[in-house]
Amino acid sequence: MRGTATSSRATAGTDRRLPVAPAKRRATQSNQRSASRDVERNRRKVSAPSPEKRARQRGVASPLRRLRITLVAIAVVLLAIVGRVAYLQTKEADSLQSAGADQWTRSYSLPAQRGTMFDRHGNELAMSVPAASISINPKLLVDGAVVVQELDTLLDLSDEKVASLLSEVESKDRGFVYVARQVDANAGDFIRALGHAGVNVDDESRREMPGGDTGRSVLGRTNIDGIGIAGLEQQYNDVMTGTGGSMTREVDPKQQTIAGSESITQAPVAGNDLVLTIDRSIQFATEQVLLEQLERIEAKGGTVIALETKTGEILGLASVRRDDQTGEYGVTNGNFAAVDAYEPGSVAKVITIAGALDAGAVTPETAFTVPWRKKYADDILKDSHEHPDELLTVSDILTESSNIGTIMVQQELGRYEHYDYMTAFGLGSKTALDFPGESPGLLKDVDELWGSERVTVAYGQGMSSTSLQLVSAINVIANGGVYVAPKLVKATVGPDGQQTPMPASATHRVVSKQAAAETTAMMQRVVCEGTAKMAQVDNLPVAGKTGTAFKAADNGTYYNEDGDRIYYASFVGFFPADDPQITILVSVDEPPAGTRDRFGGTAAAPVFAALVPTLLHEWNIQPSPGSKGCPE
């Protein structure tokens, strides 16, 4: 038990040692000293290399050298970066700017304002007003069907259009689809403010006529892109079309425009304005009077031209047609006075007789024994009514509108000379207007006329002319024997407001002043005593001539499918007869056959008489002192 306790105490105490024998202790101390001396000797033999040597042994430079290498490497990297930046800012600058702009900016064309058309007094006849085009990108729309329904509510789209848009939204095949063009600008602003992603609103313009249909036949029209496709809009399209500009604006990730980011890069330049010879009040009157007469007699259509005698400036030009489907009459987009050619009939007798008077072949008192019918070549030609052979002067022949008598006058003149006068009066060629689609009419060369054609041209059959040609031809008599080309445009006005007058109408003498005066006196007899009594105007001397011609049908005859004659009735006159100021031509296309209204004196002359008071007022025409109308 004692031994156990001693062992426990020995292990429990860390400072307690077991007793060692003295001899053994000395041997141990000697060994320790010998080991210490060996360690010291070995330490003296070891020599550590220097840091530089250790660095060389390890393949690493000194800290200073490492620093230098690091600085050089940094410098090289910086130089490379600077070089790259310089390259990008010079050689690649444009492409990078363009790429950046493509991401966040959009370019838009700015349409130029199309020129306005004014009447001679500065009243607007055709002008462009702000509008908007609405389109969608189906690929960007959110709740596309809802957006389409909202647009339908705002724009009142057709059912077909809505169905088409919904189909586009569902398929998402295209990135651009028009919703509506030329909508009201305010509606466009409202839709733009809604901010729908994928709905685009672009500014454009819409052509409008402040006077409604007034002047439509002359002005023509533009297509939906503002390009002239008829009338003066087409003829002067290049003049009225300006130079477009461009604008950029920034967009957000949803492709919506960032407010205030718009920037005009090139300002548009407006087109030139046109100042026409048309008088808006006279134009309106010509259309209304013609409409009333055509509706009353139920003709197919008609034209009216009123021009200033001395200058050839057209004051009013109307073309009216009946819609075959609805039966309603309206002012047309087409200028039939320039594009339709027809046989002028008895109006052409003025040219034949004036030429014969000018050439000295006849005088107003020259008399002929005139039968009511006579054979020429293989045809028997007739007057409008049966009568016994009678002695008629040249003045009587024109007053009574005798076909056979006019042929006799032509034969006195000679058919070659007659042909020269017809061309000098402007028949057979376009007028100086060169209106889009204008017809030159039909006048065969004198050597190409055969059989009865050689004489029927004396009274206006076997040849054709437009209303523009015919009114200009008869205006020769009103203008003292001088032809003056018709004119529609007085001036152009540039974007800076500078007005440039158009050249005066070309003129040339056709017959002598005496021949014109003698013909005028005969034409006064036509109004007072002959076929144009319905053209009389109280207390105003009027000179004129009627024409009733057969109109060729598509079947090559002068009869329609019902076997009825087809007529073309006309009247041309000028006033005051003793000092002509205005010349007017009225043409009625297909007045009803078999009625009293088929003649020039009944279908066309009343339009002239109804229109003259307006012209007297608007043009401030005062008859010469002492002058009066037809004697009672």
PDB file of N, CA and C in Angstrom, residues 289-332:
ATOM      1  N   VAL A 289     -74.374  77.374-111.682  1.00  0.00           N
ATOM      2  CA  VAL A 289     -75.293  77.578-112.803  1.00  0.00           C
ATOM      3  C   VAL A 289     -75.312  76.349-113.697  1.00  0.00           C
ATOM      4  N   LEU A 290     -74.144  75.772-113.958  1.00  0.00           N
ATOM      5  CA  LEU A 290     -74.073  74.578-114.797  1.00  0.00           C
ATOM      6  C   LEU A 290     -74.762  73.396-114.133  1.00  0.00           C
ATOM      7  N   LEU A 291     -74.537  73.214-112.847  1.00  0.00           N
ATOM      8  CA  LEU A 291     -75.194  72.120-112.118  1.00  0.00           C
ATOM      9  C   LEU A 291     -76.710  72.219-112.223  1.00  0.00           C
ATOM     10  N   GLU A 292     -77.241  73.408-112.027  1.00  0.00           N
ATOM     11  CA  GLU A 292     -78.700  73.594-112.064  1.00  0.00           C
ATOM     12  C   GLU A 292     -79.267  73.265-113.441  1.00  0.00           C
ATOM     13  N   GLN A 293     -78.591  73.712-114.514  1.00  0.00           N
ATOM     14  CA  GLN A 293     -79.097  73.448-115.860  1.00  0.00           C
ATOM     15  C   GLN A 293     -79.026  71.971-116.212  1.00  0.00           C
ATOM     16  N   LEU A 294     -77.929  71.307-115.863  1.00  0.00           N
ATOM     17  CA  LEU A 294     -77.797  69.889-116.190  1.00  0.00           C
ATOM     18  C   LEU A 294     -78.827  69.056-115.443  1.00  0.00           C
ATOM     19  N   GLU A 295     -79.074  69.390-114.199  1.00  0.00           N
ATOM     20  CA  GLU A 295     -80.086  68.660-113.435  1.00  0.00           C
ATOM     21  C   GLU A 295     -81.477  68.900-114.030  1.00  0.00           C
ATOM     22  N   ARG A 296     -81.712  70.117-114.491  1.00  0.00           N
ATOM     23  CA  ARG A 296     -83.035  70.448-115.031  1.00  0.00           C
ATOM     24  C   ARG A 296     -83.320  69.679-116.311  1.00  0.00           C
ATOM     25  N   ILE A 297     -82.350  69.630-117.235  1.00  0.00           N
ATOM     26  CA  ILE A 297     -82.601  68.978-118.521  1.00  0.00           C
ATOM     27  C   ILE A 297     -82.164  67.523-118.540  1.00  0.00           C
ATOM     28  N   GLU A 298     -81.484  67.071-117.481  1.00  0.00           N
ATOM     29  CA  GLU A 298     -81.038  65.690-117.332  1.00  0.00           C
ATOM     30  C   GLU A 298     -80.024  65.292-118.414  1.00  0.00           C
ATOM     31  N   ALA A 299     -79.056  66.162-118.632  1.00  0.00           N
ATOM     32  CA  ALA A 299     -77.967  65.847-119.557  1.00  0.00           C
ATOM     33  C   ALA A 299     -76.904  65.022-118.833  1.00  0.00           C
ATOM     34  N   LYS A 300     -75.966  64.496-119.593  1.00  0.00           N
ATOM     35  CA  LYS A 300     -74.901  63.675-119.003  1.00  0.00           C
ATOM     36  C   LYS A 300     -73.889  64.523-118.248  1.00  0.00           C
ATOM     37  N   GLY A 301     -73.531  65.666-118.812  1.00  0.00           N
ATOM     38  CA  GLY A 301     -72.524  66.513-118.190  1.00  0.00           C
ATOM     39  C   GLY A 301     -72.347  67.786-118.988  1.00  0.00           C
ATOM     40  N   GLY A 302     -71.348  68.581-118.595  1.00  0.00           N
ATOM     41  CA  GLY A 302     -71.099  69.819-119.312  1.00  0.00           C
ATOM     42  C   GLY A 302     -69.895  70.551-118.779  1.00  0.00           C
ATOM     43  N   THR A 303     -69.497  71.573-119.514  1.00  0.00           N
ATOM     44  CA  THR A 303     -68.365  72.408-119.107  1.00  0.00           C
ATOM     45  C   THR A 303     -68.698  73.874-119.353  1.00  0.00           C
ATOM     46  N   VAL A 304     -68.043  74.731-118.580  1.00  0.00           N
ATOM     47  CA  VAL A 304     -68.138  76.175-118.769  1.00  0.00           C
ATOM     48  C   VAL A 304     -66.742  76.763-118.636  1.00  0.00           C
ATOM     49  N   ILE A 305     -66.384  77.642-119.548  1.00  0.00           N
ATOM     50  CA  ILE A 305     -65.114  78.364-119.464  1.00  0.00           C
ATOM     51  C   ILE A 305     -65.415  79.851-119.617  1.00  0.00           C
ATOM     52  N   ALA A 306     -64.923  80.647-118.687  1.00  0.00           N
ATOM     53  CA  ALA A 306     -65.022  82.100-118.777  1.00  0.00           C
ATOM     54  C   ALA A 306     -63.607  82.666-118.739  1.00  0.00           C
ATOM     55  N   LEU A 307     -63.226  83.418-119.755  1.00  0.00           N
ATOM     56  CA  LEU A 307     -61.872  83.984-119.781  1.00  0.00           C
ATOM     57  C   LEU A 307     -61.912  85.469-120.117  1.00  0.00           C
ATOM     58  N   GLU A 308     -60.896  86.159-119.649  1.00  0.00           N
ATOM     59  CA  GLU A 308     -60.774  87.580-119.942  1.00  0.00           C
ATOM     60  C   GLU A 308     -60.334  87.717-121.398  1.00  0.00           C
ATOM     61  N   THR A 309     -61.075  88.496-122.137  1.00  0.00           N
ATOM     62  CA  THR A 309     -60.890  88.559-123.587  1.00  0.00           C
ATOM     63  C   THR A 309     -59.483  88.981-123.991  1.00  0.00           C
ATOM     64  N   LYS A 310     -58.965  90.024-123.406  1.00  0.00           N
ATOM     65  CA  LYS A 310     -57.706  90.607-123.880  1.00  0.00           C
ATOM     66  C   LYS A 310     -56.470  89.847-123.404  1.00  0.00           C
ATOM     67  N   THR A 311     -56.549  89.215-122.237  1.00  0.00           N
ATOM     68  CA  THR A 311     -55.365  88.540-121.680  1.00  0.00           C
ATOM     69  C   THR A 311     -55.395  87.026-121.830  1.00  0.00           C
ATOM     70  N   GLY A 312     -56.562  86.454-122.077  1.00  0.00           N
ATOM     71  CA  GLY A 312     -56.685  85.001-122.131  1.00  0.00           C
ATOM     72  C   GLY A 312     -56.710  84.351-120.758  1.00  0.00           C
ATOM     73  N   GLU A 313     -56.707  85.153-119.689  1.00  0.00           N
ATOM     74  CA  GLU A 313     -56.717  84.589-118.337  1.00  0.00           C
ATOM     75  C   GLU A 313     -58.075  83.968-118.031  1.00  0.00           C
ATOM     76  N   ILE A 314     -58.051  82.727-117.601  1.00  0.00           N
ATOM     77  CA  ILE A 314     -59.282  81.987-117.311  1.00  0.00           C
ATOM     78  C   ILE A 314     -59.782  82.385-115.923  1.00  0.00           C
ATOM     79  N   LEU A 315     -60.998  82.887-115.875  1.00  0.00           N
ATOM     80  CA  LEU A 315     -61.598  83.339-114.612  1.00  0.00           C
ATOM     81  C   LEU A 315     -62.405  82.238-113.945  1.00  0.00           C
ATOM     82  N   GLY A 316     -62.937  81.339-114.728  1.00  0.00           N
ATOM     83  CA  GLY A 316     -63.707  80.227-114.198  1.00  0.00           C
ATOM     84  C   GLY A 316     -63.704  79.088-115.186  1.00  0.00           C
ATOM     85  N   LEU A 317     -63.569  77.872-114.688  1.00  0.00           N
ATOM     86  CA  LEU A 317     -63.546  76.694-115.548  1.00  0.00           C
ATOM     87  C   LEU A 317     -64.188  75.547-114.778  1.00  0.00           C
ATOM     88  N   ALA A 318     -65.365  75.129-115.237  1.00  0.00           N
ATOM     89  CA  ALA A 318     -66.114  74.110-114.508  1.00  0.00           C
ATOM     90  C   ALA A 318     -66.364  72.889-115.374  1.00  0.00           C
ATOM     91  N   SER A 319     -66.258  71.731-114.761  1.00  0.00           N
ATOM     92  CA  SER A 319     -66.621  70.466-115.414  1.00  0.00           C
ATOM     93  C   SER A 319     -67.536  69.709-114.464  1.00  0.00           C
ATOM     94  N   VAL A 320     -68.715  69.356-114.954  1.00  0.00           N
ATOM     95  CA  VAL A 320     -69.713  68.664-114.133  1.00  0.00           C
ATOM     96  C   VAL A 320     -70.135  67.392-114.854  1.00  0.00           C
ATOM     97  N   ARG A 321     -70.313  66.325-114.087  1.00  0.00           N
ATOM     98  CA  ARG A 321     -70.760  65.056-114.647  1.00  0.00           C
ATOM     99  C   ARG A 321     -71.829  64.425-113.745  1.00  0.00           C
ATOM    100  N   ARG A 322     -72.673  63.616-114.387  1.00  0.00           N
ATOM    101  CA  ARG A 322     -73.676  62.840-113.656  1.00  0.00           C
ATOM    102  C   ARG A 322     -73.093  61.470-113.325  1.00  0.00           C
ATOM    103  N   ASP A 323     -73.281  61.055-112.081  1.00  0.00           N
ATOM    104  CA  ASP A 323     -72.846  59.724-111.668  1.00  0.00           C
ATOM    105  C   ASP A 323     -73.847  58.702-112.203  1.00  0.00           C
ATOM    106  N   ASP A 324     -73.368  57.772-113.026  1.00  0.00           N
ATOM    107  CA  ASP A 324     -74.275  56.813-113.652  1.00  0.00           C
ATOM    108  C   ASP A 324     -74.944  55.892-112.642  1.00  0.00           C
ATOM    109  N   GLN A 325     -74.316  55.684-111.492  1.00  0.00           N
ATOM    110  CA  GLN A 325     -74.886  54.778-110.494  1.00  0.00           C
ATOM    111  C   GLN A 325     -75.908  55.471-109.607  1.00  0.00           C
ATOM    112  N   THR A 326     -75.569  56.671-109.137  1.00  0.00           N
ATOM    113  CA  THR A 326     -76.472  57.374-108.220  1.00  0.00           C
ATOM    114  C   THR A 326     -77.384  58.361-108.932  1.00  0.00           C
ATOM    115  N   GLY A 327     -77.001  58.785-110.128  1.00  0.00           N
ATOM    116  CA  GLY A 327     -77.785  59.788-110.835  1.00  0.00           C
ATOM    117  C   GLY A 327     -77.541  61.200-110.351  1.00  0.00           C
ATOM    118  N   GLU A 328     -76.605  61.385-109.399  1.00  0.00           N
ATOM    119  CA  GLU A 328     -76.331  62.710-108.861  1.00  0.00           C
ATOM    120  C   GLU A 328     -75.271  63.421-109.697  1.00  0.00           C
ATOM    121  N   TYR A 329     -75.369  64.756-109.709  1.00  0.00           N
ATOM    122  CA  TYR A 329     -74.423  65.574-110.455  1.00  0.00           C
ATOM    123  C   TYR A 329     -73.397  66.172-109.494  1.00  0.00           C
ATOM    124  N   GLY A 330     -72.166  66.282-109.965  1.00  0.00           N
ATOM    125  CA  GLY A 330     -71.117  66.854-109.123  1.00  0.00           C
ATOM    126  C   GLY A 330     -69.958  67.373-109.944  1.00  0.00           C
ATOM    127  N   VAL A 331     -69.195  68.261-109.327  1.00  0.00           N
ATOM    128  CA  VAL A 331     -67.979  68.774-109.956  1.00  0.00           C
ATOM    129  C   VAL A 331     -66.961  67.639-110.017  1.00  0.00           C
ATOM    130  N   THR A 332     -66.331  67.468-111.149  1.00  0.00           N
ATOM    131  CA  THR A 332     -65.439  66.334-111.345  1.00  0.00           C
ATOM    132  C   THR A 332     -63.990  66.683-111.014  1.00  0.00           C
TER     133      THR A 332
END
